[in-house]
Amino acid sequence: LRITCTPISRRDKSMAGTIAVLQDVTEQEKMERSRREFVANVSHELRTPLTTIKSYIEALDDGALEDRDLAGRFVGVIRGESERMIRLVTDLLHLSRLDSNQAPLRRKAVHVREMLEEVSDRFSFQMRQKSIGSSVLIENGIENIWIDRDQIDQVLDNLMSNAIKYTMDGGHIEIAARKPDAGSIAISVKDNGIGIPSKDLARIFERFYRVDKARSRNAGGTGLGLSIAREIIKAHGGTVELESEWNEGTTVTFTLPTLHEGSQGS
Ligand code: ADP
């Protein structure tokens, strides 16, 4: 608790009283702590690829340049690490725009089936590479929804790329849309992949939280995908939840209010 006292004096300088302000700072301290953690995480995430890039450049400089095969491999590593940094910075910028409400929603009427089939098509190459099967299920009566298509596509892309990253070869991914009540649509991406241990579930939407850092890094993850998805859904006035069973699979479900043209939304 923070107490601030301000004395109030009359014109003749005699004391009239004191204003005391009592402020609950627990929330503020929590925010300050998470801000510090965030900065530490960003620094670490950027430092790792930078250190790798520097050491490979030094190795090239120390003679590896003369060996064409080796040089080619080293350049490949440098390119990969630079791409990781670009992905990370792009995700960070996106999050910061969402945090400061600088990503206004451009809602349009979007046909749900069309949108979900297109997501599945976008990932068909990656799924084929891992022999992952897929299905798209749409409950009867679901047609248009009033959303920012680009942003919801980003959510779907993040969920799909996770489902593919964390599912073994030969697995299955199901994209589905249901209508839990008259006012909303629930969209889910379900995989039968490695799942998430229950002890990690509570923190999974936190920025940079990953069950297995090495696995996520190797798969090209930034640890920000779910946080970005959550912010976008929040901006649409919806909710998102994740259910998972270790070694069984994961389902992420988000709801969107079925607004229509002309309604306020958020
Ligand atoms: P990342 O870029 O590391 O995938 P995300 O924010 O998208 O970051 O996800 C956070 C973590 O949640 C991942 O590192 C992974 O451990 C876990 N995770 C997310 N989706 C799935 C999934 N479909 N199956 C298993 N684990 C998942």
PDB file of C-alpha atoms and ligand atoms in Angstrom:
ATOM      1  CA  LEU A   1       0.000   0.000   0.000  1.00  0.00           C
ATOM      2  CA  ARG A   2       1.367   3.428  -0.907  1.00  0.00           C
ATOM      3  CA  ILE A   3       0.211   6.447   1.137  1.00  0.00           C
ATOM      4  CA  THR A   4       0.725   9.973  -0.240  1.00  0.00           C
ATOM      5  CA  CYS A   5      -0.118  12.948   2.006  1.00  0.00           C
ATOM      6  CA  THR A   6      -0.609  16.484   0.662  1.00  0.00           C
ATOM      7  CA  PRO A   7      -1.073  19.305   3.188  1.00  0.00           C
ATOM      8  CA  ILE A   8      -3.752  21.869   2.283  1.00  0.00           C
ATOM      9  CA  SER A   9      -3.196  25.412   3.488  1.00  0.00           C
ATOM     10  CA  ARG A  10      -5.501  28.426   3.566  1.00  0.00           C
ATOM     11  CA  ARG A  11      -4.653  31.772   1.948  1.00  0.00           C
ATOM     12  CA  ASP A  12      -3.272  33.033   5.258  1.00  0.00           C
ATOM     13  CA  LYS A  13      -0.906  30.004   5.188  1.00  0.00           C
ATOM     14  CA  SER A  14      -2.593  28.326   8.147  1.00  0.00           C
ATOM     15  CA  MET A  15      -3.251  24.581   7.760  1.00  0.00           C
ATOM     16  CA  ALA A  16      -6.689  23.569   6.565  1.00  0.00           C
ATOM     17  CA  GLY A  17      -6.046  19.849   6.545  1.00  0.00           C
ATOM     18  CA  THR A  18      -4.338  17.024   4.705  1.00  0.00           C
ATOM     19  CA  ILE A  19      -5.363  14.911   1.770  1.00  0.00           C
ATOM     20  CA  ALA A  20      -4.206  11.320   2.111  1.00  0.00           C
ATOM     21  CA  VAL A  21      -4.264   9.042  -0.912  1.00  0.00           C
ATOM     22  CA  LEU A  22      -4.071   5.313  -0.289  1.00  0.00           C
ATOM     23  CA  GLN A  23      -3.002   3.365  -3.343  1.00  0.00           C
ATOM     24  CA  ASP A  24      -2.911  -0.380  -3.780  1.00  0.00           C
ATOM     25  CA  VAL A  25       0.400  -0.967  -5.578  1.00  0.00           C
ATOM     26  CA  THR A  26       0.397  -4.764  -5.700  1.00  0.00           C
ATOM     27  CA  GLU A  27      -1.032  -4.701  -9.214  1.00  0.00           C
ATOM     28  CA  GLN A  28       1.476  -2.042 -10.270  1.00  0.00           C
ATOM     29  CA  GLU A  29       4.361  -4.059  -8.838  1.00  0.00           C
ATOM     30  CA  LYS A  30       3.169  -7.177 -10.610  1.00  0.00           C
ATOM     31  CA  MET A  31       3.082  -5.288 -13.900  1.00  0.00           C
ATOM     32  CA  GLU A  32       6.526  -3.847 -13.284  1.00  0.00           C
ATOM     33  CA  ARG A  33       7.888  -7.325 -12.557  1.00  0.00           C
ATOM     34  CA  SER A  34       6.382  -8.793 -15.717  1.00  0.00           C
ATOM     35  CA  ARG A  35       7.724  -5.866 -17.741  1.00  0.00           C
ATOM     36  CA  ARG A  36      11.232  -6.545 -16.387  1.00  0.00           C
ATOM     37  CA  GLU A  37      10.905 -10.258 -17.145  1.00  0.00           C
ATOM     38  CA  PHE A  38       9.733  -9.422 -20.648  1.00  0.00           C
ATOM     39  CA  VAL A  39      12.740  -7.183 -21.346  1.00  0.00           C
ATOM     40  CA  ALA A  40      15.086  -9.868 -19.971  1.00  0.00           C
ATOM     41  CA  ASN A  41      13.426 -12.478 -22.206  1.00  0.00           C
ATOM     42  CA  VAL A  42      13.617 -10.313 -25.326  1.00  0.00           C
ATOM     43  CA  SER A  43      17.287  -9.559 -24.675  1.00  0.00           C
ATOM     44  CA  HIS A  44      18.060 -13.228 -24.192  1.00  0.00           C
ATOM     45  CA  GLU A  45      16.112 -14.306 -27.277  1.00  0.00           C
ATOM     46  CA  LEU A  46      17.976 -11.769 -29.418  1.00  0.00           C
ATOM     47  CA  ARG A  47      21.345 -12.389 -27.851  1.00  0.00           C
ATOM     48  CA  THR A  48      21.334 -16.116 -28.598  1.00  0.00           C
ATOM     49  CA  PRO A  49      21.144 -15.836 -32.415  1.00  0.00           C
ATOM     50  CA  LEU A  50      23.475 -12.829 -32.397  1.00  0.00           C
ATOM     51  CA  THR A  51      26.133 -14.791 -30.516  1.00  0.00           C
ATOM     52  CA  THR A  52      25.811 -17.668 -32.976  1.00  0.00           C
ATOM     53  CA  ILE A  53      26.061 -15.320 -35.965  1.00  0.00           C
ATOM     54  CA  LYS A  54      29.151 -13.658 -34.506  1.00  0.00           C
ATOM     55  CA  SER A  55      30.960 -16.926 -33.893  1.00  0.00           C
ATOM     56  CA  TYR A  56      30.228 -18.226 -37.391  1.00  0.00           C
ATOM     57  CA  ILE A  57      31.453 -14.983 -38.931  1.00  0.00           C
ATOM     58  CA  GLU A  58      34.645 -15.282 -36.895  1.00  0.00           C
ATOM     59  CA  ALA A  59      35.110 -18.860 -38.081  1.00  0.00           C
ATOM     60  CA  LEU A  60      34.700 -17.711 -41.697  1.00  0.00           C
ATOM     61  CA  ASP A  61      37.181 -14.951 -41.072  1.00  0.00           C
ATOM     62  CA  ASP A  62      39.650 -17.396 -39.499  1.00  0.00           C
ATOM     63  CA  GLY A  63      39.903 -19.502 -42.645  1.00  0.00           C
ATOM     64  CA  ALA A  64      36.616 -21.330 -43.167  1.00  0.00           C
ATOM     65  CA  LEU A  65      36.034 -18.994 -46.129  1.00  0.00           C
ATOM     66  CA  GLU A  66      38.714 -20.893 -48.050  1.00  0.00           C
ATOM     67  CA  ASP A  67      36.746 -24.136 -47.780  1.00  0.00           C
ATOM     68  CA  ARG A  68      33.744 -23.700 -50.103  1.00  0.00           C
ATOM     69  CA  ASP A  69      31.659 -26.517 -48.589  1.00  0.00           C
ATOM     70  CA  LEU A  70      32.235 -25.416 -45.024  1.00  0.00           C
ATOM     71  CA  ALA A  71      31.690 -21.768 -45.921  1.00  0.00           C
ATOM     72  CA  GLY A  72      28.374 -22.649 -47.548  1.00  0.00           C
ATOM     73  CA  ARG A  73      27.209 -24.456 -44.423  1.00  0.00           C
ATOM     74  CA  PHE A  74      28.250 -21.594 -42.160  1.00  0.00           C
ATOM     75  CA  VAL A  75      26.440 -19.060 -44.351  1.00  0.00           C
ATOM     76  CA  GLY A  76      23.359 -21.282 -44.087  1.00  0.00           C
ATOM     77  CA  VAL A  77      23.515 -21.123 -40.277  1.00  0.00           C
ATOM     78  CA  ILE A  78      23.931 -17.349 -40.369  1.00  0.00           C
ATOM     79  CA  ARG A  79      20.942 -17.025 -42.678  1.00  0.00           C
ATOM     80  CA  GLY A  80      18.798 -19.266 -40.444  1.00  0.00           C
ATOM     81  CA  GLU A  81      19.666 -17.282 -37.318  1.00  0.00           C
ATOM     82  CA  SER A  82      18.977 -13.960 -39.070  1.00  0.00           C
ATOM     83  CA  GLU A  83      15.588 -15.275 -40.163  1.00  0.00           C
ATOM     84  CA  ARG A  84      14.828 -16.272 -36.579  1.00  0.00           C
ATOM     85  CA  MET A  85      15.626 -12.729 -35.429  1.00  0.00           C
ATOM     86  CA  ILE A  86      13.389 -11.229 -38.106  1.00  0.00           C
ATOM     87  CA  ARG A  87      10.516 -13.527 -37.026  1.00  0.00           C
ATOM     88  CA  LEU A  88      11.045 -12.557 -33.424  1.00  0.00           C
ATOM     89  CA  VAL A  89      11.136  -8.813 -34.096  1.00  0.00           C
ATOM     90  CA  THR A  90       8.077  -9.061 -36.376  1.00  0.00           C
ATOM     91  CA  ASP A  91       6.153 -10.881 -33.601  1.00  0.00           C
ATOM     92  CA  LEU A  92       7.298  -8.335 -31.015  1.00  0.00           C
ATOM     93  CA  LEU A  93       6.175  -5.409 -33.153  1.00  0.00           C
ATOM     94  CA  HIS A  94       2.848  -7.087 -33.720  1.00  0.00           C
ATOM     95  CA  LEU A  95       2.375  -7.641 -29.972  1.00  0.00           C
ATOM     96  CA  SER A  96       3.310  -4.081 -29.178  1.00  0.00           C
ATOM     97  CA  ARG A  97       0.776  -2.774 -31.712  1.00  0.00           C
ATOM     98  CA  LEU A  98      -1.889  -4.999 -30.152  1.00  0.00           C
ATOM     99  CA  ASP A  99      -0.908  -3.844 -26.633  1.00  0.00           C
ATOM    100  CA  SER A 100      -1.222  -0.193 -27.517  1.00  0.00           C
ATOM    101  CA  ASN A 101      -4.432  -0.686 -29.516  1.00  0.00           C
ATOM    102  CA  GLN A 102      -2.687   0.454 -32.668  1.00  0.00           C
ATOM    103  CA  ALA A 103      -4.050  -2.457 -34.633  1.00  0.00           C
ATOM    104  CA  PRO A 104      -7.631  -1.302 -35.218  1.00  0.00           C
ATOM    105  CA  LEU A 105      -9.955  -4.082 -36.321  1.00  0.00           C
ATOM    106  CA  ARG A 106     -11.055  -3.911 -39.928  1.00  0.00           C
ATOM    107  CA  ARG A 107     -14.137  -6.071 -39.659  1.00  0.00           C
ATOM    108  CA  LYS A 108     -15.740  -7.523 -42.750  1.00  0.00           C
ATOM    109  CA  ALA A 109     -18.247 -10.289 -43.355  1.00  0.00           C
ATOM    110  CA  VAL A 110     -16.228 -13.499 -43.714  1.00  0.00           C
ATOM    111  CA  HIS A 111     -17.541 -16.892 -44.762  1.00  0.00           C
ATOM    112  CA  VAL A 112     -16.421 -19.306 -42.035  1.00  0.00           C
ATOM    113  CA  ARG A 113     -16.163 -22.450 -44.160  1.00  0.00           C
ATOM    114  CA  GLU A 114     -14.190 -20.635 -46.832  1.00  0.00           C
ATOM    115  CA  MET A 115     -11.793 -19.182 -44.269  1.00  0.00           C
ATOM    116  CA  LEU A 116     -11.158 -22.553 -42.573  1.00  0.00           C
ATOM    117  CA  GLU A 117     -10.711 -24.428 -45.831  1.00  0.00           C
ATOM    118  CA  GLU A 118      -8.201 -21.831 -46.959  1.00  0.00           C
ATOM    119  CA  VAL A 119      -6.175 -22.241 -43.745  1.00  0.00           C
ATOM    120  CA  SER A 120      -6.069 -25.961 -44.308  1.00  0.00           C
ATOM    121  CA  ASP A 121      -4.930 -25.363 -47.923  1.00  0.00           C
ATOM    122  CA  ARG A 122      -2.203 -22.936 -46.807  1.00  0.00           C
ATOM    123  CA  PHE A 123      -0.690 -25.671 -44.667  1.00  0.00           C
ATOM    124  CA  SER A 124      -1.283 -28.609 -46.995  1.00  0.00           C
ATOM    125  CA  PHE A 125       2.349 -28.692 -48.124  1.00  0.00           C
ATOM    126  CA  GLN A 126       3.721 -28.748 -44.569  1.00  0.00           C
ATOM    127  CA  MET A 127       1.168 -31.379 -43.542  1.00  0.00           C
ATOM    128  CA  ARG A 128       2.006 -33.556 -46.514  1.00  0.00           C
ATOM    129  CA  GLN A 129       5.700 -33.363 -45.620  1.00  0.00           C
ATOM    130  CA  LYS A 130       4.870 -34.948 -42.254  1.00  0.00           C
ATOM    131  CA  SER A 131       2.090 -37.202 -43.631  1.00  0.00           C
ATOM    132  CA  ILE A 132      -0.379 -35.440 -41.348  1.00  0.00           C
ATOM    133  CA  GLY A 133      -4.025 -35.872 -42.328  1.00  0.00           C
ATOM    134  CA  SER A 134      -6.573 -33.113 -41.857  1.00  0.00           C
ATOM    135  CA  SER A 135     -10.281 -32.454 -41.792  1.00  0.00           C
ATOM    136  CA  VAL A 136     -12.489 -29.375 -41.676  1.00  0.00           C
ATOM    137  CA  LEU A 137     -15.857 -29.738 -39.925  1.00  0.00           C
ATOM    138  CA  ILE A 138     -18.479 -26.996 -39.983  1.00  0.00           C
ATOM    139  CA  GLU A 139     -21.702 -27.304 -38.010  1.00  0.00           C
ATOM    140  CA  ASN A 140     -24.895 -26.647 -39.977  1.00  0.00           C
ATOM    141  CA  GLY A 141     -26.135 -23.094 -39.980  1.00  0.00           C
ATOM    142  CA  ILE A 142     -22.739 -21.399 -39.700  1.00  0.00           C
ATOM    143  CA  GLU A 143     -22.195 -18.911 -42.485  1.00  0.00           C
ATOM    144  CA  ASN A 144     -20.722 -15.460 -42.149  1.00  0.00           C
ATOM    145  CA  ILE A 145     -18.948 -13.844 -39.255  1.00  0.00           C
ATOM    146  CA  TRP A 146     -18.017 -10.184 -38.815  1.00  0.00           C
ATOM    147  CA  ILE A 147     -14.252 -10.169 -38.138  1.00  0.00           C
ATOM    148  CA  ASP A 148     -10.883  -8.749 -39.150  1.00  0.00           C
ATOM    149  CA  ARG A 149      -9.938 -11.515 -41.579  1.00  0.00           C
ATOM    150  CA  ASP A 150      -6.191 -10.771 -41.637  1.00  0.00           C
ATOM    151  CA  GLN A 151      -5.923 -10.902 -37.882  1.00  0.00           C
ATOM    152  CA  ILE A 152      -8.021 -14.050 -37.454  1.00  0.00           C
ATOM    153  CA  ASP A 153      -5.950 -15.654 -40.242  1.00  0.00           C
ATOM    154  CA  GLN A 154      -2.896 -14.863 -38.130  1.00  0.00           C
ATOM    155  CA  VAL A 155      -4.504 -16.637 -35.148  1.00  0.00           C
ATOM    156  CA  LEU A 156      -5.377 -19.660 -37.287  1.00  0.00           C
ATOM    157  CA  ASP A 157      -1.879 -19.722 -38.798  1.00  0.00           C
ATOM    158  CA  ASN A 158      -0.296 -19.674 -35.337  1.00  0.00           C
ATOM    159  CA  LEU A 159      -2.539 -22.503 -34.104  1.00  0.00           C
ATOM    160  CA  MET A 160      -2.036 -24.572 -37.254  1.00  0.00           C
ATOM    161  CA  SER A 161       1.721 -24.170 -37.262  1.00  0.00           C
ATOM    162  CA  ASN A 162       1.807 -25.246 -33.594  1.00  0.00           C
ATOM    163  CA  ALA A 163      -0.419 -28.238 -34.320  1.00  0.00           C
ATOM    164  CA  ILE A 164       1.973 -29.295 -37.108  1.00  0.00           C
ATOM    165  CA  LYS A 165       5.150 -28.535 -35.117  1.00  0.00           C
ATOM    166  CA  TYR A 166       4.034 -30.554 -32.098  1.00  0.00           C
ATOM    167  CA  THR A 167       2.470 -33.546 -33.887  1.00  0.00           C
ATOM    168  CA  MET A 168       4.405 -36.623 -35.004  1.00  0.00           C
ATOM    169  CA  ASP A 169       4.507 -37.823 -38.586  1.00  0.00           C
ATOM    170  CA  GLY A 170       1.301 -39.568 -39.563  1.00  0.00           C
ATOM    171  CA  GLY A 171      -0.830 -37.602 -37.072  1.00  0.00           C
ATOM    172  CA  HIS A 172      -4.128 -35.850 -37.643  1.00  0.00           C
ATOM    173  CA  ILE A 173      -5.374 -32.263 -37.352  1.00  0.00           C
ATOM    174  CA  GLU A 174      -9.022 -31.262 -37.234  1.00  0.00           C
ATOM    175  CA  ILE A 175     -10.292 -27.729 -37.738  1.00  0.00           C
ATOM    176  CA  ALA A 176     -13.879 -27.272 -36.618  1.00  0.00           C
ATOM    177  CA  ALA A 177     -16.511 -24.593 -36.207  1.00  0.00           C
ATOM    178  CA  ARG A 178     -19.485 -24.923 -33.864  1.00  0.00           C
ATOM    179  CA  LYS A 179     -22.201 -22.636 -32.649  1.00  0.00           C
ATOM    180  CA  PRO A 180     -22.297 -23.019 -28.853  1.00  0.00           C
ATOM    181  CA  ASP A 181     -25.047 -20.372 -28.590  1.00  0.00           C
ATOM    182  CA  ALA A 182     -26.868 -17.878 -30.754  1.00  0.00           C
ATOM    183  CA  GLY A 183     -24.357 -15.104 -30.086  1.00  0.00           C
ATOM    184  CA  SER A 184     -21.045 -16.806 -30.832  1.00  0.00           C
ATOM    185  CA  ILE A 185     -19.059 -19.181 -32.972  1.00  0.00           C
ATOM    186  CA  ALA A 186     -16.371 -21.474 -31.555  1.00  0.00           C
ATOM    187  CA  ILE A 187     -13.476 -22.420 -33.798  1.00  0.00           C
ATOM    188  CA  SER A 188     -11.054 -25.122 -32.742  1.00  0.00           C
ATOM    189  CA  VAL A 189      -7.799 -26.623 -33.963  1.00  0.00           C
ATOM    190  CA  LYS A 190      -7.267 -30.113 -32.585  1.00  0.00           C
ATOM    191  CA  ASP A 191      -4.208 -32.324 -32.979  1.00  0.00           C
ATOM    192  CA  ASN A 192      -3.214 -35.746 -31.697  1.00  0.00           C
ATOM    193  CA  GLY A 193       0.375 -34.710 -31.087  1.00  0.00           C
ATOM    194  CA  ILE A 194       2.770 -34.633 -28.128  1.00  0.00           C
ATOM    195  CA  GLY A 195       0.435 -32.636 -25.867  1.00  0.00           C
ATOM    196  CA  ILE A 196       1.382 -30.406 -22.948  1.00  0.00           C
ATOM    197  CA  PRO A 197       2.078 -31.616 -19.389  1.00  0.00           C
ATOM    198  CA  SER A 198      -0.637 -30.379 -16.999  1.00  0.00           C
ATOM    199  CA  LYS A 199       1.892 -28.467 -14.875  1.00  0.00           C
ATOM    200  CA  ASP A 200       2.625 -26.159 -17.826  1.00  0.00           C
ATOM    201  CA  LEU A 201      -0.969 -25.517 -18.884  1.00  0.00           C
ATOM    202  CA  ALA A 202      -1.590 -22.520 -16.636  1.00  0.00           C
ATOM    203  CA  ARG A 203       1.319 -20.553 -18.104  1.00  0.00           C
ATOM    204  CA  ILE A 204       1.111 -21.549 -21.740  1.00  0.00           C
ATOM    205  CA  PHE A 205      -0.315 -18.217 -22.974  1.00  0.00           C
ATOM    206  CA  GLU A 206       2.480 -16.211 -21.298  1.00  0.00           C
ATOM    207  CA  ARG A 207       4.933 -14.454 -23.544  1.00  0.00           C
ATOM    208  CA  PHE A 208       7.985 -16.641 -24.237  1.00  0.00           C
ATOM    209  CA  TYR A 209       6.635 -19.525 -22.133  1.00  0.00           C
ATOM    210  CA  ARG A 210       7.545 -22.834 -23.781  1.00  0.00           C
ATOM    211  CA  VAL A 211       7.349 -26.390 -22.543  1.00  0.00           C
ATOM    212  CA  ASP A 212      10.556 -27.373 -24.263  1.00  0.00           C
ATOM    213  CA  LYS A 213      12.688 -24.430 -25.337  1.00  0.00           C
ATOM    214  CA  ALA A 214      15.008 -26.501 -27.503  1.00  0.00           C
ATOM    215  CA  ARG A 215      12.179 -28.223 -29.356  1.00  0.00           C
ATOM    216  CA  SER A 216      10.382 -24.928 -29.970  1.00  0.00           C
ATOM    217  CA  ARG A 217      13.585 -23.238 -31.163  1.00  0.00           C
ATOM    218  CA  ASN A 218      14.435 -26.098 -33.503  1.00  0.00           C
ATOM    219  CA  ALA A 219      10.940 -25.934 -34.937  1.00  0.00           C
ATOM    220  CA  GLY A 220      11.397 -22.203 -35.557  1.00  0.00           C
ATOM    221  CA  GLY A 221       9.109 -21.036 -32.735  1.00  0.00           C
ATOM    222  CA  THR A 222       9.414 -17.648 -31.059  1.00  0.00           C
ATOM    223  CA  GLY A 223       7.345 -18.454 -27.958  1.00  0.00           C
ATOM    224  CA  LEU A 224       4.968 -15.603 -28.835  1.00  0.00           C
ATOM    225  CA  GLY A 225       2.432 -17.334 -31.091  1.00  0.00           C
ATOM    226  CA  LEU A 226      -0.189 -18.103 -28.433  1.00  0.00           C
ATOM    227  CA  SER A 227       0.193 -14.673 -26.767  1.00  0.00           C
ATOM    228  CA  ILE A 228      -0.451 -12.954 -30.093  1.00  0.00           C
ATOM    229  CA  ALA A 229      -3.456 -15.206 -30.734  1.00  0.00           C
ATOM    230  CA  ARG A 230      -4.900 -14.367 -27.314  1.00  0.00           C
ATOM    231  CA  GLU A 231      -4.539 -10.597 -27.832  1.00  0.00           C
ATOM    232  CA  ILE A 232      -6.238 -10.735 -31.244  1.00  0.00           C
ATOM    233  CA  ILE A 233      -9.154 -12.786 -29.895  1.00  0.00           C
ATOM    234  CA  LYS A 234      -9.493 -10.429 -26.920  1.00  0.00           C
ATOM    235  CA  ALA A 235      -9.671  -7.457 -29.290  1.00  0.00           C
ATOM    236  CA  HIS A 236     -12.523  -9.217 -31.111  1.00  0.00           C
ATOM    237  CA  GLY A 237     -14.429  -9.647 -27.848  1.00  0.00           C
ATOM    238  CA  GLY A 238     -13.884 -13.414 -27.773  1.00  0.00           C
ATOM    239  CA  THR A 239     -12.162 -15.918 -25.493  1.00  0.00           C
ATOM    240  CA  VAL A 240      -9.536 -18.585 -26.070  1.00  0.00           C
ATOM    241  CA  GLU A 241      -8.737 -21.751 -24.181  1.00  0.00           C
ATOM    242  CA  LEU A 242      -6.394 -24.670 -24.564  1.00  0.00           C
ATOM    243  CA  GLU A 243      -7.006 -28.238 -23.490  1.00  0.00           C
ATOM    244  CA  SER A 244      -4.221 -30.758 -23.651  1.00  0.00           C
ATOM    245  CA  GLU A 245      -3.266 -34.199 -22.533  1.00  0.00           C
ATOM    246  CA  TRP A 246       0.419 -35.146 -22.467  1.00  0.00           C
ATOM    247  CA  ASN A 247       1.112 -37.667 -25.265  1.00  0.00           C
ATOM    248  CA  GLU A 248      -2.519 -37.508 -26.414  1.00  0.00           C
ATOM    249  CA  GLY A 249      -2.973 -34.190 -28.141  1.00  0.00           C
ATOM    250  CA  THR A 250      -4.024 -30.581 -27.847  1.00  0.00           C
ATOM    251  CA  THR A 251      -7.155 -28.622 -28.722  1.00  0.00           C
ATOM    252  CA  VAL A 252      -7.211 -24.845 -28.850  1.00  0.00           C
ATOM    253  CA  THR A 253     -10.692 -23.339 -29.043  1.00  0.00           C
ATOM    254  CA  PHE A 254     -11.545 -19.689 -29.494  1.00  0.00           C
ATOM    255  CA  THR A 255     -14.931 -18.030 -29.591  1.00  0.00           C
ATOM    256  CA  LEU A 256     -15.958 -15.001 -31.601  1.00  0.00           C
ATOM    257  CA  PRO A 257     -19.152 -13.039 -31.142  1.00  0.00           C
ATOM    258  CA  THR A 258     -21.345 -13.310 -34.248  1.00  0.00           C
ATOM    259  CA  LEU A 259     -21.632  -9.609 -34.874  1.00  0.00           C
ATOM    260  CA  HIS A 260     -23.044  -8.380 -38.138  1.00  0.00           C
ATOM    261  CA  GLU A 261     -22.440  -5.366 -40.295  1.00  0.00           C
ATOM    262  CA  GLY A 262     -23.323  -2.198 -38.496  1.00  0.00           C
ATOM    263  CA  SER A 263     -23.076  -3.632 -34.973  1.00  0.00           C
ATOM    264  CA  GLN A 264     -20.633  -1.992 -32.602  1.00  0.00           C
ATOM    265  CA  GLY A 265     -18.244  -4.764 -31.655  1.00  0.00           C
ATOM    266  CA  SER A 266     -15.020  -3.782 -29.963  1.00  0.00           C
TER     267      SER A 266
HETATM  268  P1  ADP B   1       6.211 -21.410 -29.992  1.00  0.00           P
HETATM  269  O1  ADP B   1       6.660 -20.387 -30.974  1.00  0.00           O
HETATM  270  O2  ADP B   1       7.296 -21.874 -29.073  1.00  0.00           O
HETATM  271  O3  ADP B   1       5.438 -22.524 -30.604  1.00  0.00           O
HETATM  272  P2  ADP B   1       3.679 -20.521 -28.800  1.00  0.00           P
HETATM  273  O4  ADP B   1       3.355 -19.313 -27.981  1.00  0.00           O
HETATM  274  O5  ADP B   1       2.932 -20.675 -30.079  1.00  0.00           O
HETATM  275  O6  ADP B   1       5.235 -20.559 -29.014  1.00  0.00           O
HETATM  276  O7  ADP B   1       3.401 -21.797 -27.900  1.00  0.00           O
HETATM  277  C1  ADP B   1       3.964 -21.847 -26.598  1.00  0.00           C
HETATM  278  C2  ADP B   1       4.327 -23.271 -26.221  1.00  0.00           C
HETATM  279  O8  ADP B   1       3.136 -24.032 -26.070  1.00  0.00           O
HETATM  280  C3  ADP B   1       5.141 -24.026 -27.255  1.00  0.00           C
HETATM  281  O9  ADP B   1       6.514 -23.787 -27.122  1.00  0.00           O
HETATM  282  C4  ADP B   1       4.784 -25.470 -26.936  1.00  0.00           C
HETATM  283  O10 ADP B   1       5.576 -25.928 -25.871  1.00  0.00           O
HETATM  284  C5  ADP B   1       3.352 -25.377 -26.453  1.00  0.00           C
HETATM  285  N1  ADP B   1       2.361 -25.695 -27.512  1.00  0.00           N
HETATM  286  C6  ADP B   1       1.633 -24.804 -28.243  1.00  0.00           C
HETATM  287  N2  ADP B   1       0.797 -25.435 -29.084  1.00  0.00           N
HETATM  288  C7  ADP B   1       0.987 -26.749 -28.893  1.00  0.00           C
HETATM  289  C8  ADP B   1       0.425 -27.945 -29.477  1.00  0.00           C
HETATM  290  N3  ADP B   1      -0.525 -27.896 -30.419  1.00  0.00           N
HETATM  291  N4  ADP B   1       0.876 -29.138 -29.009  1.00  0.00           N
HETATM  292  C9  ADP B   1       1.818 -29.211 -28.039  1.00  0.00           C
HETATM  293  N5  ADP B   1       2.399 -28.128 -27.472  1.00  0.00           N
HETATM  294  C10 ADP B   1       1.987 -26.923 -27.885  1.00  0.00           C
END
